[in-house]
XYZ file of C-alpha atoms in Angstrom:
470
model
C -97.538 -11.264 -61.819
C -94.364 -9.566 -63.060
C -92.260 -12.121 -61.224
C -94.185 -14.948 -62.849
C -93.692 -13.580 -66.347
C -89.986 -13.105 -65.729
C -89.634 -16.658 -64.456
C -91.555 -18.305 -67.242
C -90.159 -16.479 -70.227
C -91.547 -17.876 -73.454
C -94.381 -20.370 -73.167
C -94.055 -21.822 -76.622
C -94.408 -25.590 -76.705
C -91.150 -27.455 -76.499
C -89.946 -30.892 -75.464
C -88.506 -30.639 -71.994
C -86.160 -32.923 -70.111
C -85.798 -33.410 -66.381
C -83.388 -35.800 -64.739
C -83.548 -37.804 -61.546
C -80.975 -38.195 -58.781
C -77.599 -39.718 -59.457
C -76.774 -43.222 -58.166
C -74.918 -41.645 -55.257
C -78.159 -40.356 -53.797
C -79.258 -42.163 -50.636
C -82.296 -44.402 -50.615
C -84.244 -41.596 -48.955
C -84.078 -39.777 -52.262
C -86.684 -42.168 -53.580
C -90.195 -42.977 -52.441
C -90.669 -46.412 -51.006
C -93.606 -47.370 -53.190
C -92.914 -45.302 -56.330
C -96.644 -45.404 -56.158
C -97.831 -43.420 -59.105
C -95.956 -44.912 -61.967
C -92.931 -47.052 -62.455
C -94.310 -46.226 -65.840
C -91.449 -47.711 -67.805
C -93.348 -50.948 -67.336
C -95.870 -49.501 -69.778
C -93.383 -49.329 -72.626
C -95.196 -52.395 -73.948
C -97.589 -52.576 -76.862
C -100.819 -50.605 -76.565
C -103.623 -52.251 -78.498
C -105.891 -50.085 -80.623
C -109.188 -49.523 -78.821
C -111.261 -49.815 -82.030
C -113.774 -47.268 -80.729
C -115.779 -45.065 -83.072
C -115.425 -41.392 -82.099
C -118.534 -39.746 -80.728
C -120.179 -37.085 -82.849
C -118.993 -33.551 -82.108
C -121.587 -31.010 -81.009
C -121.354 -27.258 -81.034
C -120.402 -27.364 -77.359
C -117.525 -29.727 -78.046
C -116.191 -27.402 -80.711
C -116.489 -24.393 -78.405
C -114.697 -26.255 -75.624
C -111.888 -27.197 -78.016
C -111.516 -23.591 -79.161
C -111.364 -22.398 -75.557
C -108.790 -25.079 -74.740
C -106.558 -23.915 -77.571
C -106.968 -20.293 -76.467
C -105.841 -21.058 -72.902
C -103.016 -23.423 -73.879
C -100.175 -20.905 -73.521
C -101.382 -19.916 -70.048
C -101.645 -23.589 -69.099
C -98.029 -24.096 -70.154
C -97.098 -21.057 -68.085
C -98.793 -22.503 -65.000
C -97.068 -25.811 -65.608
C -93.638 -24.178 -65.798
C -94.246 -22.139 -62.654
C -95.281 -25.245 -60.732
C -92.348 -27.161 -62.215
C -89.934 -24.518 -60.937
C -91.485 -24.695 -57.464
C -92.136 -28.377 -56.730
C -93.283 -29.611 -53.333
C -93.267 -33.054 -51.739
C -96.295 -34.886 -50.386
C -98.299 -32.971 -47.755
C -95.951 -30.008 -48.299
C -97.740 -28.612 -51.371
C -98.549 -25.292 -49.664
C -97.519 -22.975 -52.508
C -99.156 -25.117 -55.168
C -102.392 -25.391 -53.201
C -102.476 -21.636 -52.566
C -101.935 -20.948 -56.282
C -104.756 -23.325 -57.177
C -107.195 -22.038 -54.538
C -106.655 -18.394 -55.491
C -107.244 -19.214 -59.165
C -110.441 -21.115 -58.418
C -111.829 -18.405 -56.153
C -111.226 -15.781 -58.841
C -113.259 -17.951 -61.194
C -116.170 -18.206 -58.777
C -115.839 -21.811 -57.587
C -116.915 -22.874 -54.102
C -113.502 -23.711 -52.605
C -112.421 -25.766 -49.605
C -108.748 -25.813 -48.640
C -106.765 -28.044 -46.301
C -108.662 -31.209 -47.207
C -106.297 -34.095 -46.531
C -103.474 -31.770 -45.378
C -102.984 -29.528 -48.426
C -105.740 -30.714 -50.764
C -108.197 -28.379 -52.497
C -111.802 -29.241 -53.385
C -113.735 -26.891 -55.670
C -117.343 -27.055 -56.844
C -118.963 -25.477 -59.909
C -122.685 -25.835 -60.484
C -123.765 -25.713 -64.120
C -126.287 -23.225 -65.407
C -128.188 -25.462 -67.840
C -130.163 -27.492 -65.332
C -129.859 -30.594 -63.215
C -127.470 -33.385 -64.049
C -124.920 -35.734 -62.517
C -121.993 -34.659 -60.379
C -118.654 -35.314 -62.090
C -115.334 -35.204 -60.224
C -111.972 -34.504 -61.871
C -108.742 -35.202 -59.990
C -105.179 -33.874 -60.330
C -102.318 -34.890 -58.035
C -99.932 -32.115 -56.941
C -96.870 -33.664 -55.281
C -93.335 -33.896 -56.638
C -90.489 -36.339 -55.993
C -87.211 -36.211 -54.031
C -85.199 -36.008 -57.244
C -82.305 -33.796 -58.392
C -83.064 -31.810 -61.546
C -80.110 -30.941 -63.791
C -79.365 -27.494 -65.101
C -80.566 -26.449 -68.519
C -84.155 -25.282 -68.235
C -84.966 -21.678 -67.411
C -87.625 -23.011 -65.035
C -85.683 -25.966 -63.608
C -86.232 -26.664 -59.926
C -83.632 -25.668 -57.358
C -85.862 -26.563 -54.439
C -84.794 -28.645 -51.460
C -86.946 -30.038 -48.681
C -86.909 -32.456 -45.773
C -88.179 -35.955 -46.445
C -88.061 -38.842 -43.982
C -85.591 -36.906 -41.838
C -83.151 -36.084 -44.639
C -82.658 -32.997 -46.792
C -83.368 -33.847 -50.422
C -83.711 -32.070 -53.780
C -87.235 -31.794 -55.159
C -88.446 -32.084 -58.734
C -91.586 -32.785 -60.749
C -90.183 -35.935 -62.351
C -93.546 -37.600 -62.894
C -95.610 -34.924 -64.593
C -97.885 -33.886 -61.741
C -97.108 -30.272 -62.654
C -98.879 -31.008 -65.949
C -101.870 -32.493 -64.140
C -102.347 -29.418 -61.947
C -102.021 -27.049 -64.904
C -104.486 -29.098 -66.961
C -107.109 -28.972 -64.227
C -106.542 -25.250 -63.619
C -107.164 -24.669 -67.319
C -110.204 -26.955 -67.289
C -111.631 -24.929 -64.406
C -111.418 -21.708 -66.381
C -112.916 -23.191 -69.538
C -115.785 -24.745 -67.575
C -116.588 -21.368 -66.025
C -116.564 -19.752 -69.461
C -119.189 -22.302 -70.599
C -121.108 -22.579 -67.341
C -124.376 -21.558 -69.003
C -124.113 -24.617 -71.284
C -123.297 -27.131 -68.542
C -125.690 -29.365 -66.693
C -125.043 -30.896 -63.311
C -122.036 -30.162 -61.126
C -118.269 -30.349 -61.545
C -116.078 -31.152 -58.523
C -112.346 -30.515 -58.934
C -109.950 -32.375 -56.624
C -106.358 -31.161 -56.299
C -104.772 -33.960 -54.316
C -101.580 -34.076 -52.242
C -99.270 -37.026 -51.574
C -100.164 -39.394 -54.406
C -96.602 -40.691 -54.342
C -96.975 -41.924 -50.778
C -95.586 -40.753 -47.450
C -92.752 -41.994 -45.230
C -93.301 -44.745 -42.693
C -96.657 -45.909 -43.991
C -98.398 -42.637 -43.094
C -101.896 -42.392 -44.565
C -102.375 -39.515 -46.975
C -103.382 -38.673 -50.519
C -106.768 -39.707 -51.872
C -107.588 -41.854 -48.858
C -107.121 -38.982 -46.419
C -109.037 -36.551 -48.638
C -111.972 -38.959 -48.673
C -111.800 -39.355 -44.900
C -111.977 -35.573 -44.576
C -115.048 -35.163 -46.758
C -113.766 -34.660 -50.306
C -116.697 -36.690 -51.695
C -119.346 -35.084 -49.515
C -121.690 -32.202 -50.346
C -121.922 -32.997 -53.203
C -121.100 -36.671 -53.650
C -119.788 -37.392 -57.160
C -121.662 -39.803 -59.387
C -118.417 -40.549 -61.243
C -114.753 -39.555 -61.102
C -112.085 -39.117 -63.798
C -108.313 -38.848 -63.541
C -105.426 -38.702 -65.984
C -101.661 -39.156 -65.979
C -99.070 -38.092 -68.544
C -96.917 -40.928 -69.861
C -93.799 -41.056 -72.011
C -94.558 -44.569 -73.291
C -97.079 -43.069 -75.730
C -96.879 -40.477 -78.449
C -98.397 -37.037 -77.982
C -101.963 -37.143 -79.254
C -102.646 -40.630 -77.917
C -104.759 -41.621 -74.908
C -104.897 -45.079 -73.316
C -107.284 -46.617 -70.814
C -108.293 -50.082 -69.627
C -111.710 -51.222 -68.376
C -111.690 -53.275 -65.188
C -108.530 -53.936 -63.126
C -105.886 -51.630 -64.577
C -103.281 -50.980 -61.868
C -102.133 -53.311 -59.126
C -102.446 -52.871 -55.406
C -99.223 -52.071 -53.562
C -98.231 -53.317 -50.109
C -94.920 -52.995 -48.310
C -93.858 -55.621 -45.790
C -90.890 -56.044 -43.470
C -89.535 -59.311 -42.092
C -87.258 -59.446 -39.058
C -85.462 -62.771 -38.691
C -83.984 -63.495 -35.247
C -81.276 -66.013 -34.542
C -78.486 -66.301 -31.976
C -75.137 -64.598 -32.426
C -71.992 -66.713 -32.614
C -68.437 -66.736 -33.982
C -68.423 -67.237 -37.735
C -65.929 -70.112 -37.312
C -68.297 -71.898 -34.922
C -71.824 -71.371 -36.294
C -73.103 -74.430 -34.412
C -72.931 -72.360 -31.246
C -75.638 -70.039 -32.582
C -78.597 -69.822 -34.949
C -77.738 -68.198 -38.265
C -80.446 -65.691 -39.345
C -78.658 -65.121 -42.671
C -79.251 -68.711 -43.727
C -82.817 -68.566 -42.432
C -83.426 -65.371 -44.421
C -82.147 -67.050 -47.572
C -84.533 -69.949 -47.097
C -87.425 -67.557 -46.512
C -86.699 -65.680 -49.760
C -86.725 -68.956 -51.691
C -89.872 -70.210 -49.990
C -91.780 -67.002 -50.659
C -91.314 -67.386 -54.408
C -93.260 -70.664 -54.305
C -96.412 -68.729 -53.415
C -96.582 -67.260 -56.919
C -95.152 -70.278 -58.746
C -97.019 -73.082 -56.948
C -99.896 -71.768 -54.826
C -101.842 -69.385 -57.084
C -103.138 -69.459 -60.648
C -100.396 -67.906 -62.773
C -103.002 -66.791 -65.317
C -103.975 -64.133 -62.762
C -100.638 -62.370 -62.222
C -99.213 -61.024 -59.007
C -95.723 -60.002 -57.945
C -93.863 -60.649 -54.703
C -90.412 -59.084 -54.468
C -87.841 -58.937 -51.678
C -85.994 -55.675 -52.284
C -83.670 -55.324 -49.277
C -81.758 -57.651 -46.965
C -79.631 -56.243 -44.158
C -77.754 -58.198 -41.525
C -74.394 -58.507 -39.821
C -71.491 -56.206 -39.205
C -68.393 -58.392 -39.705
C -67.405 -61.230 -41.964
C -66.609 -63.571 -39.064
C -69.657 -63.033 -36.861
C -72.986 -64.816 -37.190
C -75.410 -61.942 -36.473
C -78.411 -62.171 -34.199
C -80.864 -60.706 -36.707
C -81.524 -59.990 -40.370
C -84.057 -57.486 -41.693
C -85.741 -57.740 -45.075
C -88.352 -55.682 -46.896
C -90.398 -56.247 -49.992
C -93.447 -55.363 -52.042
C -96.596 -57.244 -53.029
C -98.659 -56.349 -56.124
C -102.036 -57.936 -56.948
C -105.164 -57.086 -58.953
C -107.941 -58.151 -56.580
C -108.573 -58.108 -52.853
C -108.933 -61.887 -52.538
C -105.484 -62.571 -53.972
C -104.049 -59.710 -51.931
C -105.359 -61.098 -48.630
C -104.307 -64.666 -49.503
C -100.739 -63.719 -50.334
C -100.394 -61.558 -47.242
C -101.434 -64.534 -45.109
C -99.083 -66.897 -46.923
C -96.078 -64.562 -46.633
C -96.607 -64.317 -42.888
C -97.187 -68.050 -42.384
C -94.262 -69.171 -44.550
C -91.733 -66.757 -43.018
C -92.717 -67.683 -39.478
C -92.773 -71.425 -40.213
C -89.430 -71.536 -42.040
C -87.723 -69.610 -39.244
C -89.262 -71.798 -36.556
C -88.214 -74.952 -38.405
C -84.595 -73.699 -38.336
C -84.697 -72.878 -34.610
C -85.109 -69.151 -35.187
C -88.006 -66.732 -35.280
C -89.473 -64.342 -37.838
C -91.822 -61.405 -37.468
C -93.713 -60.060 -40.509
C -95.138 -56.530 -40.430
C -97.363 -55.144 -43.198
C -97.171 -51.357 -43.372
C -100.559 -49.623 -43.193
C -100.218 -47.259 -46.178
C -100.801 -49.788 -48.967
C -102.776 -48.910 -52.094
C -105.760 -50.866 -53.395
C -105.924 -52.107 -56.980
C -107.298 -49.489 -59.377
C -110.393 -50.828 -61.101
C -111.883 -48.744 -63.899
C -115.660 -49.123 -63.999
C -116.349 -51.178 -67.174
C -119.735 -49.609 -67.886
C -118.382 -46.085 -67.469
C -115.379 -46.916 -69.667
C -117.627 -48.219 -72.447
C -119.878 -45.175 -72.212
C -117.054 -42.636 -72.226
C -114.632 -44.240 -74.704
C -116.259 -42.499 -77.710
C -115.616 -39.162 -75.977
C -111.908 -39.960 -75.717
C -111.843 -41.206 -79.315
C -113.380 -37.903 -80.411
C -110.349 -36.127 -78.913
C -107.668 -38.465 -80.284
C -109.270 -39.774 -83.449
C -110.005 -43.473 -83.909
C -106.334 -44.425 -84.283
C -105.185 -42.461 -81.268
C -107.223 -44.245 -78.581
C -105.493 -47.293 -77.114
C -106.060 -50.008 -74.516
C -103.182 -50.126 -72.080
C -102.042 -53.433 -70.602
C -102.602 -54.126 -66.935
C -99.501 -53.202 -65.060
C -98.124 -53.681 -61.609
C -97.487 -50.066 -60.672
C -100.075 -48.614 -58.310
C -102.120 -45.388 -58.183
C -104.142 -44.067 -55.267
C -106.884 -42.889 -57.616
C -108.011 -46.430 -56.753
C -109.557 -45.167 -53.514
C -111.621 -42.572 -55.369
C -112.803 -45.248 -57.794
C -113.964 -47.360 -54.837
C -116.350 -44.586 -53.786
C -117.780 -43.711 -57.218
C -117.544 -45.264 -60.691
C -114.149 -44.154 -61.977
C -112.008 -43.984 -65.089
C -108.268 -43.322 -65.029
C -106.464 -42.827 -68.332
C -103.010 -42.062 -69.706
C -102.012 -39.140 -71.958
C -98.991 -39.458 -74.245
C -96.210 -36.869 -73.946
C -93.456 -38.171 -76.243
C -93.138 -36.069 -79.420
C -94.093 -37.589 -82.769
C -91.011 -38.861 -84.528
C -89.480 -40.245 -81.346
C -89.899 -43.917 -80.451
C -91.973 -44.027 -77.233
C -90.700 -47.533 -76.520
C -87.250 -45.997 -76.067
C -88.396 -42.952 -74.128
C -87.233 -42.646 -70.554
C -90.086 -43.456 -68.166
C -91.622 -41.331 -65.434
C -89.356 -41.101 -62.350
C -86.291 -41.798 -64.511
C -83.132 -39.685 -64.900
C -84.269 -38.553 -68.376
C -88.012 -38.071 -68.067
C -89.171 -35.724 -70.842
C -92.473 -33.927 -71.415
C -93.630 -32.722 -74.815
C -95.624 -29.629 -73.880
C -98.055 -30.273 -76.738
C -99.344 -33.247 -74.731
C -101.270 -31.434 -71.956
C -103.661 -29.869 -74.498
C -104.884 -33.360 -75.373
C -105.443 -34.069 -71.680
C -107.313 -30.793 -71.258
C -109.606 -31.460 -74.209
C -110.281 -34.966 -72.888
C -111.303 -33.687 -69.454
C -113.605 -31.069 -70.986
C -115.279 -33.561 -73.323
C -115.762 -36.020 -70.453
C -117.545 -33.404 -68.356
C -119.765 -32.364 -71.260
C -120.715 -35.904 -72.212
C -121.043 -37.331 -68.716
C -123.436 -34.542 -67.706
C -125.409 -34.602 -70.952
C -124.489 -30.999 -71.673
C -124.892 -29.476 -75.107
C -127.508 -32.029 -76.110
C -130.765 -30.658 -77.476
């Protein structure tokens, strides 16, 4: 405890900045999918939700007062976790901190769910009601944090076989601290709560090397939604593209699926001055890249967007040698499973056919760790929107545009009606459209933002369970 106080120093709210790796960092310093955010894409207009705030009960007011009372401790937890970030499936310290806190509060706690995940259950004291799950992701990124903060990370770890710096450059430290604070407030008001609250502290949201399965999908496979099974699930994410005090959500498809594919093009090596003696895989690869773009432009309805990008092409060792192979990789983003399956088939067929037509061969491999599209349950969103508007005020609740970044909360929302929403963390007076996005070299968190996320989670639990209603 003394060490924690010394590390944290003051916990007054400030705007904090954390920077990503420099351009000299190897590709292993970044996650292949950048699965949780690429949130700069959300620096677009957020439409006003036009939702009337729900009426505030005595329980809502008591929850808000408790949230304000615990805010400084929540900031302290956030700074401690920020100073000690851990990569996916390596969140041992974070998970231990969380589990010890929850056990002290009296939760039923399971550890090691999905590698380092923690599942905690609290049964309300006001009678039967639905089971509501709240999720926070715990993992950090292989990113170098600059000097300047008293609680800046100096951690290093091994990722994909390389030693890398580690930093919370996407705000998951805020998510963990918010849910730790929510746990304590819920216990304080247990006598007023109906139903059951299930808290999920999830590892590896950002993905794992080599297509390894982890995160929400692995937690589900290991029983995270069993005994009890949630009737609904909520998750949040801090975002710099909105001002502190704002919340955004979107009913229906909100975040795209994410799939990584690799194409190996095989030709026949020859002298660069006599290419007719071989089969040039570089030329074949170029034709494949061009052909793949016709899937989106000519084979699907452009009113239903999807993205197909080739991100890497590697081949050859000398300027005067036709190589025997070229390797490419790319990403596919879609909003529904039908489009996803269609485009996967077309990528494979086109690549193989183009290569064969040029006397070469192509092999397409889809990595197994892809994320499904995140679909917010429309009925749940409509029911809960007044709760969010109560927290933000009518003008503070927004509808976010669909965007092509992915989020593995999608797998939780496939198993129970779900709602995933964004919480603004750019200080008032700063233009959020110009704020550096999550994962960027200048990602900044306004520490007044997490309180809004905490209040939202508490109001959602109260309203979804029918607590505090006469």
